[in-house]
JSON list of C-alpha atoms in Angstrom, two decimals:
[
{"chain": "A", "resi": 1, "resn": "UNK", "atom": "CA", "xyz": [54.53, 80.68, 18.34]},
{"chain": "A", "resi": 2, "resn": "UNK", "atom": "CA", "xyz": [51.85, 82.70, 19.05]},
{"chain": "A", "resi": 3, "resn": "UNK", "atom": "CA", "xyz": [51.77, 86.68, 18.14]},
{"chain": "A", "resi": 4, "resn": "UNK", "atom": "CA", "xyz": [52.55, 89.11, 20.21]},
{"chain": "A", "resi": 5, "resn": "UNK", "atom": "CA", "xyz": [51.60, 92.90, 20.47]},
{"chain": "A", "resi": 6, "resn": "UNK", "atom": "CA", "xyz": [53.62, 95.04, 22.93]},
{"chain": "A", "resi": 7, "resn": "UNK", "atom": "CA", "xyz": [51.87, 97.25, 25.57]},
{"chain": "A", "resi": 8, "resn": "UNK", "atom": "CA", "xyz": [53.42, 100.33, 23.67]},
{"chain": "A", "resi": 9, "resn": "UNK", "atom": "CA", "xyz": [51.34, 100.05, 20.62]},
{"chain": "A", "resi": 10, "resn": "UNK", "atom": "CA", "xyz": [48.32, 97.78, 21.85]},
{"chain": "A", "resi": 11, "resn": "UNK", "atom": "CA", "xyz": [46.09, 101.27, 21.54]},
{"chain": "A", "resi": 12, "resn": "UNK", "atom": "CA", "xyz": [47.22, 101.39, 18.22]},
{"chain": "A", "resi": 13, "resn": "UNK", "atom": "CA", "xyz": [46.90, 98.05, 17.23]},
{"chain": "A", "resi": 14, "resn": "UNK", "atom": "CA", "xyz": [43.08, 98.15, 18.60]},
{"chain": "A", "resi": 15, "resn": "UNK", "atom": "CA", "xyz": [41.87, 100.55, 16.71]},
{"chain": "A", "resi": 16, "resn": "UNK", "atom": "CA", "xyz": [42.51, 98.33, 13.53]},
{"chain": "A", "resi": 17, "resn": "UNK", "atom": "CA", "xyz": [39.36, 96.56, 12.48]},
{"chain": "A", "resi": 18, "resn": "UNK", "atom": "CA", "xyz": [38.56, 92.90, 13.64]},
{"chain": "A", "resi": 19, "resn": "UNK", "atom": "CA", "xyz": [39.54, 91.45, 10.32]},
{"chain": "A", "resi": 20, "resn": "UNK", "atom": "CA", "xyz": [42.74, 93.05, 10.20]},
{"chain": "A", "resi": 21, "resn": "UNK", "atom": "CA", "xyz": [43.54, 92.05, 13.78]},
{"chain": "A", "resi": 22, "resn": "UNK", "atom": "CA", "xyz": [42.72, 88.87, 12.58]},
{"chain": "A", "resi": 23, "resn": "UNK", "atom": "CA", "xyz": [45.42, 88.64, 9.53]},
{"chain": "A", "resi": 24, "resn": "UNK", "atom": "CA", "xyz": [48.01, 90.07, 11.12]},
{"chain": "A", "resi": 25, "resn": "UNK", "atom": "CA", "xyz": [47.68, 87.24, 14.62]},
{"chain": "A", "resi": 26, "resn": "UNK", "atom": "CA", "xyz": [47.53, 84.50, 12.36]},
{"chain": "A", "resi": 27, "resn": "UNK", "atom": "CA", "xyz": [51.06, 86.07, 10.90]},
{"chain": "A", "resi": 28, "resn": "UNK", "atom": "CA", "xyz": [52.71, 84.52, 14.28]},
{"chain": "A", "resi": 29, "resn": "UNK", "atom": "CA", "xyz": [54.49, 87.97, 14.01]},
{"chain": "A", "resi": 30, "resn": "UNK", "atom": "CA", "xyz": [56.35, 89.99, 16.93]},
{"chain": "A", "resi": 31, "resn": "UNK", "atom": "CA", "xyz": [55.05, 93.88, 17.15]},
{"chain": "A", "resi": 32, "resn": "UNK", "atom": "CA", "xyz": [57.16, 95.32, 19.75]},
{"chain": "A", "resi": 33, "resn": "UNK", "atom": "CA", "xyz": [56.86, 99.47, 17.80]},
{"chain": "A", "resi": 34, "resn": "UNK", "atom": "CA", "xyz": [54.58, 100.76, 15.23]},
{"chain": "A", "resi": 35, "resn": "UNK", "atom": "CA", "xyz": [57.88, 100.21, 12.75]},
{"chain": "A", "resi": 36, "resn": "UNK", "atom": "CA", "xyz": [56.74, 96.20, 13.18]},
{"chain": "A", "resi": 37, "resn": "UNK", "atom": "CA", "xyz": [53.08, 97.04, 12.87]},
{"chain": "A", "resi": 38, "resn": "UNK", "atom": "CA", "xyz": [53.90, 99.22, 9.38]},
{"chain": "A", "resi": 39, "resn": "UNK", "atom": "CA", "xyz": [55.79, 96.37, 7.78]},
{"chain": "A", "resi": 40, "resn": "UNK", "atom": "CA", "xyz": [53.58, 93.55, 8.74]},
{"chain": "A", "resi": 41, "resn": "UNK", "atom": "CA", "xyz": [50.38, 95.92, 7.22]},
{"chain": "A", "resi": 42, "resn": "UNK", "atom": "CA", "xyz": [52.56, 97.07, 4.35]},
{"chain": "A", "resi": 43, "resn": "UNK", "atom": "CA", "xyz": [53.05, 93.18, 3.66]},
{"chain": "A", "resi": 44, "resn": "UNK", "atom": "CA", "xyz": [48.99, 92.24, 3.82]},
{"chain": "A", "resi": 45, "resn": "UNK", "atom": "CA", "xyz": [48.84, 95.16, 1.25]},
{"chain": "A", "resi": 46, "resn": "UNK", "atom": "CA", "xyz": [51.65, 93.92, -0.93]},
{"chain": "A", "resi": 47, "resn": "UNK", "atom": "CA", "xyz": [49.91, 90.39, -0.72]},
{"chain": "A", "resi": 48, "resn": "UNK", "atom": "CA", "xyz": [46.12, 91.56, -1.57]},
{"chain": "A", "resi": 49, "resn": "UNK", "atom": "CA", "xyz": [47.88, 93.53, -4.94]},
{"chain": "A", "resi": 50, "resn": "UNK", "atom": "CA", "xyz": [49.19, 90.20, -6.34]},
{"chain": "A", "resi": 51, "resn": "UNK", "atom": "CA", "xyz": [45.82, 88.34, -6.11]}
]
C-alpha cells in the first residue's frame, strides 16, 4: 500500500521538511484531513521520545 495525501491538505503537507515527508510516506498511512496528518506527526514524536 502506498501512502496517500489528499488534495485538501497536500499544501499543508508540503510545507513539512523533506525528511519528515519522508517518515511519514514510508508509514503507508492514509491522510485524507489535517486530523490524520496530527496523529501520524504526534506518533513520529511519541516514537523519537522513547529512543
Amino acid at each position: 500500500m502506498a501512502s496517500y495525501v489528499a488534495p485538501g491538505i497536500k499544501d499543508k503537507f508540503e510545507t513539512l521538511s523533506t525528511d519528515l515527508k519522508n517518515l511519514i510516506l514510508e508509514r503507508n498511512v492514509e491522510l485524507n484531513n489535517m486530523q490524520d496528518l496530527i496523529r501520524v506527526l504526534e506518533q513520529i514524536v511519541e516514537e523519537g521520545e522513547a529512543e
